[in-house]
Amino acid sequence: MDPFADTLQRLREAFSSGRTRPAEFRAAQLNGLSRFLRENKQLLQEALAQDLHKSAFEAEVSEISISQNEINLALRNLRAWMKDEKVSKNLATQLDSAFIRKEPFGLVLILSPWNYPLNLSLGPLVGALAAGNCVVLKPSEISKTTEKVLAEVLPRYLDQSCFAVVLGGPQETGRLLEHKFDYIFFTGNSQVGKIVMTAAAKHLTPVTLELGGKNPCYVDDNCDPQTVANRVAFFRCFNAGQTCVAPDYVLCSPEMQARLVPALQSAITRFYGDDPQSSPNLGRIISEKHFQRLRGLLSCGRVVIGGQSDESDLYIAPTVLVDLQETEPVMQEEIFGPILPIVNVRSLGQAIDFINRREKPLALYVFSTSSQVVKRVLAQTSSGGFCGNDGFMHLTLASLPFGGVGSSGMGSYHGKFSFDTFSHHRACLLRPAGLEKIYAIRYPPHTPRNLRVLLMAMGTRSCSCTLL
């Protein structure tokens, strides 16, 4: 017996009825999301603390507030985003109305991950609801407490004829993906991303894949090492390093490494104290499986900072590794923990070559007091996002698209980009029913003169003149 059939049928019928299309309905759904965040803030903070040992600061900044900001932006701009977009015309269409209409796809599936279980569920959901879709949300089963809140509490704030939360692990997700959806939005690792894309291909379903990768961080010799250390340590250890856009490894000269390591030690001690395990500001690894994977990476290279672990507490200390070979596991897979490898390069050119030999990352970071160095790396590499002299602050701008390229993903969202991702941009031309004599130039029998006139009229250059 198919556990999802009735739910999906209900949602499809709701979409077919046109219920989700009016701006008033979309706004009501978004306001429901806003109330969910406001009225359950403490519950959500407790869930995130239970799942990931997130501090109230991290929960507010990276989960609750950022989700609320997405909702507020969508509510302020909903009608403007929905409005038909006028386009330029050629001479042959001067008497017509030409525009782009933003239509909902229909039934959308959102598969969200465990590392930011609230933000990465509600962020795409805002775009899908604003665009007028019916939505199935499948939260991660690994972040169990947050999953329970999303499943039991969130639906009370939305129209349940148009929205559903489904639960389960890989087996249930596989069965869910056997169904036809009109759009699939997945956030997670590339291995599962390939499974999602394969399933989507069977139905020719469009997808957005928000994946990860090893994000390089180049540190130039002219930097202040303490400033770099403060920023890199903060972003590497935020959410215990379980962030897809965290700096995954540092590229720098041996001379900069000698200055950077003590600066990193200083920053880590100031942030988390002499015993980071007792700090209320450092999160924990999500599960035993991920803990064991990370503990295995601690044997790579040489530990110069940290290296401690506690299986009973799922604790991995903020750790810095040096003397690494490029072939070691810590340099082959996305780390997703508070471990920072440092790899030596002798020049900026060598750093760029190192980055370009590898798969395109989700984010790329450069620290340098020289704008020419920053611009050269930007010009000669490719990545989903880019930030000079800081960590993943580009994510805080809803005016910038967030997404990967190549193996780090496809498609983007945040702000209006979310609305556009979940909207079909329908090309529309409305022509008067009459004026047949004017349009008859297209019909046989064809003549050289008619061809010349027609080609001129169909030219792409915008023209304000008319045929009358």
PDB file of N, CA and C in Angstrom, residues 252-326:
ATOM      1  N   CYS A 252      47.863  28.557   1.823  1.00  0.00           N
ATOM      2  CA  CYS A 252      48.733  29.688   2.154  1.00  0.00           C
ATOM      3  C   CYS A 252      50.185  29.251   2.063  1.00  0.00           C
ATOM      4  N   SER A 253      51.076  30.200   2.118  1.00  0.00           N
ATOM      5  CA  SER A 253      52.507  29.898   2.082  1.00  0.00           C
ATOM      6  C   SER A 253      52.944  29.319   3.432  1.00  0.00           C
ATOM      7  N   PRO A 254      54.086  28.613   3.484  1.00  0.00           N
ATOM      8  CA  PRO A 254      54.609  28.126   4.776  1.00  0.00           C
ATOM      9  C   PRO A 254      54.834  29.274   5.757  1.00  0.00           C
ATOM     10  N   GLU A 255      55.245  30.434   5.236  1.00  0.00           N
ATOM     11  CA  GLU A 255      55.488  31.586   6.118  1.00  0.00           C
ATOM     12  C   GLU A 255      54.179  32.071   6.751  1.00  0.00           C
ATOM     13  N   MET A 256      53.115  32.149   5.968  1.00  0.00           N
ATOM     14  CA  MET A 256      51.840  32.559   6.523  1.00  0.00           C
ATOM     15  C   MET A 256      51.297  31.503   7.486  1.00  0.00           C
ATOM     16  N   GLN A 257      51.504  30.236   7.173  1.00  0.00           N
ATOM     17  CA  GLN A 257      51.058  29.180   8.088  1.00  0.00           C
ATOM     18  C   GLN A 257      51.692  29.352   9.467  1.00  0.00           C
ATOM     19  N   ALA A 258      52.989  29.684   9.500  1.00  0.00           N
ATOM     20  CA  ALA A 258      53.684  29.858  10.777  1.00  0.00           C
ATOM     21  C   ALA A 258      53.076  30.996  11.597  1.00  0.00           C
ATOM     22  N   ARG A 259      52.550  32.019  10.934  1.00  0.00           N
ATOM     23  CA  ARG A 259      51.907  33.139  11.632  1.00  0.00           C
ATOM     24  C   ARG A 259      50.442  32.842  11.928  1.00  0.00           C
ATOM     25  N   LEU A 260      49.816  32.052  11.064  1.00  0.00           N
ATOM     26  CA  LEU A 260      48.377  31.833  11.175  1.00  0.00           C
ATOM     27  C   LEU A 260      48.019  30.831  12.277  1.00  0.00           C
ATOM     28  N   VAL A 261      48.836  29.797  12.463  1.00  0.00           N
ATOM     29  CA  VAL A 261      48.502  28.758  13.444  1.00  0.00           C
ATOM     30  C   VAL A 261      48.372  29.321  14.860  1.00  0.00           C
ATOM     31  N   PRO A 262      49.365  30.090  15.362  1.00  0.00           N
ATOM     32  CA  PRO A 262      49.176  30.659  16.707  1.00  0.00           C
ATOM     33  C   PRO A 262      48.005  31.638  16.782  1.00  0.00           C
ATOM     34  N   ALA A 263      47.729  32.324  15.686  1.00  0.00           N
ATOM     35  CA  ALA A 263      46.580  33.238  15.669  1.00  0.00           C
ATOM     36  C   ALA A 263      45.270  32.450  15.740  1.00  0.00           C
ATOM     37  N   LEU A 264      45.206  31.304  15.062  1.00  0.00           N
ATOM     38  CA  LEU A 264      44.025  30.450  15.148  1.00  0.00           C
ATOM     39  C   LEU A 264      43.842  29.910  16.559  1.00  0.00           C
ATOM     40  N   GLN A 265      44.949  29.518  17.194  1.00  0.00           N
ATOM     41  CA  GLN A 265      44.864  29.044  18.579  1.00  0.00           C
ATOM     42  C   GLN A 265      44.328  30.136  19.493  1.00  0.00           C
ATOM     43  N   SER A 266      44.810  31.353  19.290  1.00  0.00           N
ATOM     44  CA  SER A 266      44.345  32.491  20.091  1.00  0.00           C
ATOM     45  C   SER A 266      42.857  32.721  19.891  1.00  0.00           C
ATOM     46  N   ALA A 267      42.409  32.690  18.635  1.00  0.00           N
ATOM     47  CA  ALA A 267      40.996  32.939  18.340  1.00  0.00           C
ATOM     48  C   ALA A 267      40.112  31.854  18.953  1.00  0.00           C
ATOM     49  N   ILE A 268      40.508  30.591  18.807  1.00  0.00           N
ATOM     50  CA  ILE A 268      39.709  29.487  19.334  1.00  0.00           C
ATOM     51  C   ILE A 268      39.604  29.573  20.855  1.00  0.00           C
ATOM     52  N   THR A 269      40.692  29.919  21.505  1.00  0.00           N
ATOM     53  CA  THR A 269      40.673  30.048  22.967  1.00  0.00           C
ATOM     54  C   THR A 269      39.775  31.194  23.404  1.00  0.00           C
ATOM     55  N   ARG A 270      39.833  32.333  22.697  1.00  0.00           N
ATOM     56  CA  ARG A 270      38.957  33.465  23.043  1.00  0.00           C
ATOM     57  C   ARG A 270      37.490  33.131  22.800  1.00  0.00           C
ATOM     58  N   PHE A 271      37.215  32.385  21.748  1.00  0.00           N
ATOM     59  CA  PHE A 271      35.824  32.053  21.415  1.00  0.00           C
ATOM     60  C   PHE A 271      35.241  31.007  22.365  1.00  0.00           C
ATOM     61  N   TYR A 272      36.030  29.960  22.665  1.00  0.00           N
ATOM     62  CA  TYR A 272      35.472  28.791  23.350  1.00  0.00           C
ATOM     63  C   TYR A 272      36.173  28.433  24.652  1.00  0.00           C
ATOM     64  N   GLY A 273      37.159  29.230  25.077  1.00  0.00           N
ATOM     65  CA  GLY A 273      37.841  28.970  26.333  1.00  0.00           C
ATOM     66  C   GLY A 273      38.914  27.904  26.215  1.00  0.00           C
ATOM     67  N   ASP A 274      39.565  27.633  27.350  1.00  0.00           N
ATOM     68  CA  ASP A 274      40.626  26.626  27.373  1.00  0.00           C
ATOM     69  C   ASP A 274      40.069  25.222  27.190  1.00  0.00           C
ATOM     70  N   ASP A 275      38.793  25.032  27.540  1.00  0.00           N
ATOM     71  CA  ASP A 275      38.140  23.741  27.367  1.00  0.00           C
ATOM     72  C   ASP A 275      36.903  23.932  26.487  1.00  0.00           C
ATOM     73  N   PRO A 276      37.074  23.879  25.168  1.00  0.00           N
ATOM     74  CA  PRO A 276      35.942  24.141  24.270  1.00  0.00           C
ATOM     75  C   PRO A 276      34.751  23.220  24.507  1.00  0.00           C
ATOM     76  N   GLN A 277      34.996  22.019  25.043  1.00  0.00           N
ATOM     77  CA  GLN A 277      33.897  21.082  25.268  1.00  0.00           C
ATOM     78  C   GLN A 277      32.884  21.628  26.266  1.00  0.00           C
ATOM     79  N   SER A 278      33.338  22.476  27.173  1.00  0.00           N
ATOM     80  CA  SER A 278      32.437  23.043  28.178  1.00  0.00           C
ATOM     81  C   SER A 278      31.818  24.362  27.732  1.00  0.00           C
ATOM     82  N   SER A 279      32.183  24.838  26.540  1.00  0.00           N
ATOM     83  CA  SER A 279      31.653  26.113  26.053  1.00  0.00           C
ATOM     84  C   SER A 279      30.198  25.963  25.612  1.00  0.00           C
ATOM     85  N   PRO A 280      29.329  26.894  26.014  1.00  0.00           N
ATOM     86  CA  PRO A 280      27.934  26.852  25.541  1.00  0.00           C
ATOM     87  C   PRO A 280      27.792  27.310  24.095  1.00  0.00           C
ATOM     88  N   ASN A 281      28.894  27.774  23.511  1.00  0.00           N
ATOM     89  CA  ASN A 281      28.833  28.348  22.158  1.00  0.00           C
ATOM     90  C   ASN A 281      29.317  27.402  21.063  1.00  0.00           C
ATOM     91  N   LEU A 282      29.714  26.187  21.421  1.00  0.00           N
ATOM     92  CA  LEU A 282      30.206  25.234  20.425  1.00  0.00           C
ATOM     93  C   LEU A 282      29.222  24.071  20.318  1.00  0.00           C
ATOM     94  N   GLY A 283      28.756  23.824  19.108  1.00  0.00           N
ATOM     95  CA  GLY A 283      27.773  22.778  18.890  1.00  0.00           C
ATOM     96  C   GLY A 283      28.369  21.381  18.944  1.00  0.00           C
ATOM     97  N   ARG A 284      27.533  20.400  18.652  1.00  0.00           N
ATOM     98  CA  ARG A 284      27.947  19.002  18.659  1.00  0.00           C
ATOM     99  C   ARG A 284      27.663  18.375  17.295  1.00  0.00           C
ATOM    100  N   ILE A 285      28.315  17.251  17.049  1.00  0.00           N
ATOM    101  CA  ILE A 285      28.112  16.511  15.808  1.00  0.00           C
ATOM    102  C   ILE A 285      26.735  15.848  15.867  1.00  0.00           C
ATOM    103  N   ILE A 286      26.059  15.802  14.743  1.00  0.00           N
ATOM    104  CA  ILE A 286      24.658  15.418  14.710  1.00  0.00           C
ATOM    105  C   ILE A 286      24.407  13.967  15.108  1.00  0.00           C
ATOM    106  N   SER A 287      25.337  13.044  14.803  1.00  0.00           N
ATOM    107  CA  SER A 287      25.055  11.624  15.034  1.00  0.00           C
ATOM    108  C   SER A 287      26.341  10.844  15.239  1.00  0.00           C
ATOM    109  N   GLU A 288      26.180   9.632  15.744  1.00  0.00           N
ATOM    110  CA  GLU A 288      27.309   8.723  15.960  1.00  0.00           C
ATOM    111  C   GLU A 288      28.033   8.442  14.636  1.00  0.00           C
ATOM    112  N   LYS A 289      27.275   8.230  13.582  1.00  0.00           N
ATOM    113  CA  LYS A 289      27.866   7.928  12.275  1.00  0.00           C
ATOM    114  C   LYS A 289      28.772   9.057  11.807  1.00  0.00           C
ATOM    115  N   HIS A 290      28.302  10.296  11.896  1.00  0.00           N
ATOM    116  CA  HIS A 290      29.114  11.431  11.453  1.00  0.00           C
ATOM    117  C   HIS A 290      30.291  11.669  12.395  1.00  0.00           C
ATOM    118  N   PHE A 291      30.092  11.403  13.690  1.00  0.00           N
ATOM    119  CA  PHE A 291      31.194  11.532  14.645  1.00  0.00           C
ATOM    120  C   PHE A 291      32.336  10.584  14.283  1.00  0.00           C
ATOM    121  N   GLN A 292      32.014   9.327  14.016  1.00  0.00           N
ATOM    122  CA  GLN A 292      33.050   8.344  13.686  1.00  0.00           C
ATOM    123  C   GLN A 292      33.785   8.717  12.404  1.00  0.00           C
ATOM    124  N   ARG A 293      33.058   9.234  11.439  1.00  0.00           N
ATOM    125  CA  ARG A 293      33.692   9.674  10.190  1.00  0.00           C
ATOM    126  C   ARG A 293      34.692  10.789  10.467  1.00  0.00           C
ATOM    127  N   LEU A 294      34.286  11.774  11.284  1.00  0.00           N
ATOM    128  CA  LEU A 294      35.161  12.909  11.587  1.00  0.00           C
ATOM    129  C   LEU A 294      36.362  12.479  12.426  1.00  0.00           C
ATOM    130  N   ARG A 295      36.145  11.590  13.370  1.00  0.00           N
ATOM    131  CA  ARG A 295      37.265  11.146  14.199  1.00  0.00           C
ATOM    132  C   ARG A 295      38.316  10.447  13.339  1.00  0.00           C
ATOM    133  N   GLY A 296      37.866   9.770  12.297  1.00  0.00           N
ATOM    134  CA  GLY A 296      38.816   9.148  11.383  1.00  0.00           C
ATOM    135  C   GLY A 296      39.676  10.163  10.650  1.00  0.00           C
ATOM    136  N   LEU A 297      39.109  11.349  10.389  1.00  0.00           N
ATOM    137  CA  LEU A 297      39.855  12.387   9.676  1.00  0.00           C
ATOM    138  C   LEU A 297      40.937  13.021  10.545  1.00  0.00           C
ATOM    139  N   LEU A 298      40.830  12.881  11.860  1.00  0.00           N
ATOM    140  CA  LEU A 298      41.813  13.485  12.768  1.00  0.00           C
ATOM    141  C   LEU A 298      43.189  12.837  12.634  1.00  0.00           C
ATOM    142  N   SER A 299      43.253  11.667  11.999  1.00  0.00           N
ATOM    143  CA  SER A 299      44.539  10.990  11.820  1.00  0.00           C
ATOM    144  C   SER A 299      45.284  11.471  10.585  1.00  0.00           C
ATOM    145  N   CYS A 300      44.671  12.362   9.815  1.00  0.00           N
ATOM    146  CA  CYS A 300      45.330  12.891   8.612  1.00  0.00           C
ATOM    147  C   CYS A 300      46.334  13.968   8.996  1.00  0.00           C
ATOM    148  N   GLY A 301      47.463  14.004   8.296  1.00  0.00           N
ATOM    149  CA  GLY A 301      48.440  15.047   8.524  1.00  0.00           C
ATOM    150  C   GLY A 301      48.924  15.071   9.967  1.00  0.00           C
ATOM    151  N   ARG A 302      49.159  16.288  10.478  1.00  0.00           N
ATOM    152  CA  ARG A 302      49.630  16.468  11.861  1.00  0.00           C
ATOM    153  C   ARG A 302      48.738  17.483  12.572  1.00  0.00           C
ATOM    154  N   VAL A 303      48.278  17.119  13.747  1.00  0.00           N
ATOM    155  CA  VAL A 303      47.420  17.999  14.533  1.00  0.00           C
ATOM    156  C   VAL A 303      48.284  19.051  15.226  1.00  0.00           C
ATOM    157  N   VAL A 304      47.983  20.345  15.000  1.00  0.00           N
ATOM    158  CA  VAL A 304      48.701  21.414  15.702  1.00  0.00           C
ATOM    159  C   VAL A 304      47.798  22.174  16.661  1.00  0.00           C
ATOM    160  N   ILE A 305      46.495  22.038  16.504  1.00  0.00           N
ATOM    161  CA  ILE A 305      45.527  22.611  17.441  1.00  0.00           C
ATOM    162  C   ILE A 305      44.412  21.592  17.626  1.00  0.00           C
ATOM    163  N   GLY A 306      43.974  21.364  18.860  1.00  0.00           N
ATOM    164  CA  GLY A 306      42.826  20.506  19.125  1.00  0.00           C
ATOM    165  C   GLY A 306      43.137  19.040  18.937  1.00  0.00           C
ATOM    166  N   GLY A 307      42.234  18.346  18.261  1.00  0.00           N
ATOM    167  CA  GLY A 307      42.394  16.915  18.026  1.00  0.00           C
ATOM    168  C   GLY A 307      41.652  16.040  19.015  1.00  0.00           C
ATOM    169  N   GLN A 308      41.099  16.632  20.087  1.00  0.00           N
ATOM    170  CA  GLN A 308      40.391  15.828  21.079  1.00  0.00           C
ATOM    171  C   GLN A 308      38.989  15.460  20.578  1.00  0.00           C
ATOM    172  N   SER A 309      38.464  14.373  21.120  1.00  0.00           N
ATOM    173  CA  SER A 309      37.109  13.954  20.785  1.00  0.00           C
ATOM    174  C   SER A 309      36.514  13.189  21.960  1.00  0.00           C
ATOM    175  N   ASP A 310      35.186  13.167  22.041  1.00  0.00           N
ATOM    176  CA  ASP A 310      34.480  12.458  23.107  1.00  0.00           C
ATOM    177  C   ASP A 310      33.227  11.844  22.500  1.00  0.00           C
ATOM    178  N   GLU A 311      33.261  10.530  22.311  1.00  0.00           N
ATOM    179  CA  GLU A 311      32.162   9.853  21.645  1.00  0.00           C
ATOM    180  C   GLU A 311      30.858   9.974  22.428  1.00  0.00           C
ATOM    181  N   SER A 312      30.927   9.927  23.753  1.00  0.00           N
ATOM    182  CA  SER A 312      29.711   9.983  24.566  1.00  0.00           C
ATOM    183  C   SER A 312      28.996  11.314  24.446  1.00  0.00           C
ATOM    184  N   ASP A 313      29.739  12.360  24.069  1.00  0.00           N
ATOM    185  CA  ASP A 313      29.183  13.709  23.942  1.00  0.00           C
ATOM    186  C   ASP A 313      29.089  14.156  22.487  1.00  0.00           C
ATOM    187  N   LEU A 314      29.480  13.285  21.554  1.00  0.00           N
ATOM    188  CA  LEU A 314      29.542  13.627  20.130  1.00  0.00           C
ATOM    189  C   LEU A 314      30.334  14.923  19.918  1.00  0.00           C
ATOM    190  N   TYR A 315      31.435  15.037  20.648  1.00  0.00           N
ATOM    191  CA  TYR A 315      32.253  16.254  20.645  1.00  0.00           C
ATOM    192  C   TYR A 315      33.527  16.052  19.833  1.00  0.00           C
ATOM    193  N   ILE A 316      33.754  16.948  18.910  1.00  0.00           N
ATOM    194  CA  ILE A 316      35.024  17.056  18.193  1.00  0.00           C
ATOM    195  C   ILE A 316      35.573  18.445  18.467  1.00  0.00           C
ATOM    196  N   ALA A 317      36.799  18.518  18.982  1.00  0.00           N
ATOM    197  CA  ALA A 317      37.394  19.811  19.307  1.00  0.00           C
ATOM    198  C   ALA A 317      37.707  20.598  18.039  1.00  0.00           C
ATOM    199  N   PRO A 318      37.656  21.931  18.113  1.00  0.00           N
ATOM    200  CA  PRO A 318      38.175  22.734  17.000  1.00  0.00           C
ATOM    201  C   PRO A 318      39.616  22.330  16.724  1.00  0.00           C
ATOM    202  N   THR A 319      39.874  21.918  15.505  1.00  0.00           N
ATOM    203  CA  THR A 319      41.147  21.260  15.169  1.00  0.00           C
ATOM    204  C   THR A 319      41.754  21.872  13.921  1.00  0.00           C
ATOM    205  N   VAL A 320      43.067  22.024  13.937  1.00  0.00           N
ATOM    206  CA  VAL A 320      43.814  22.474  12.759  1.00  0.00           C
ATOM    207  C   VAL A 320      44.839  21.406  12.405  1.00  0.00           C
ATOM    208  N   LEU A 321      44.881  21.031  11.128  1.00  0.00           N
ATOM    209  CA  LEU A 321      45.809  20.016  10.626  1.00  0.00           C
ATOM    210  C   LEU A 321      46.796  20.647   9.650  1.00  0.00           C
ATOM    211  N   VAL A 322      48.055  20.224   9.703  1.00  0.00           N
ATOM    212  CA  VAL A 322      49.078  20.683   8.757  1.00  0.00           C
ATOM    213  C   VAL A 322      49.837  19.465   8.224  1.00  0.00           C
ATOM    214  N   ASP A 323      50.815  19.731   7.348  1.00  0.00           N
ATOM    215  CA  ASP A 323      51.654  18.679   6.752  1.00  0.00           C
ATOM    216  C   ASP A 323      50.803  17.611   6.069  1.00  0.00           C
ATOM    217  N   LEU A 324      49.875  18.069   5.249  1.00  0.00           N
ATOM    218  CA  LEU A 324      48.927  17.171   4.600  1.00  0.00           C
ATOM    219  C   LEU A 324      49.334  16.842   3.174  1.00  0.00           C
ATOM    220  N   GLN A 325      48.957  15.646   2.744  1.00  0.00           N
ATOM    221  CA  GLN A 325      49.057  15.274   1.352  1.00  0.00           C
ATOM    222  C   GLN A 325      47.682  15.476   0.705  1.00  0.00           C
ATOM    223  N   GLU A 326      47.680  15.895  -0.543  1.00  0.00           N
ATOM    224  CA  GLU A 326      46.412  16.157  -1.231  1.00  0.00           C
ATOM    225  C   GLU A 326      45.566  14.894  -1.360  1.00  0.00           C
TER     226      GLU A 326
END
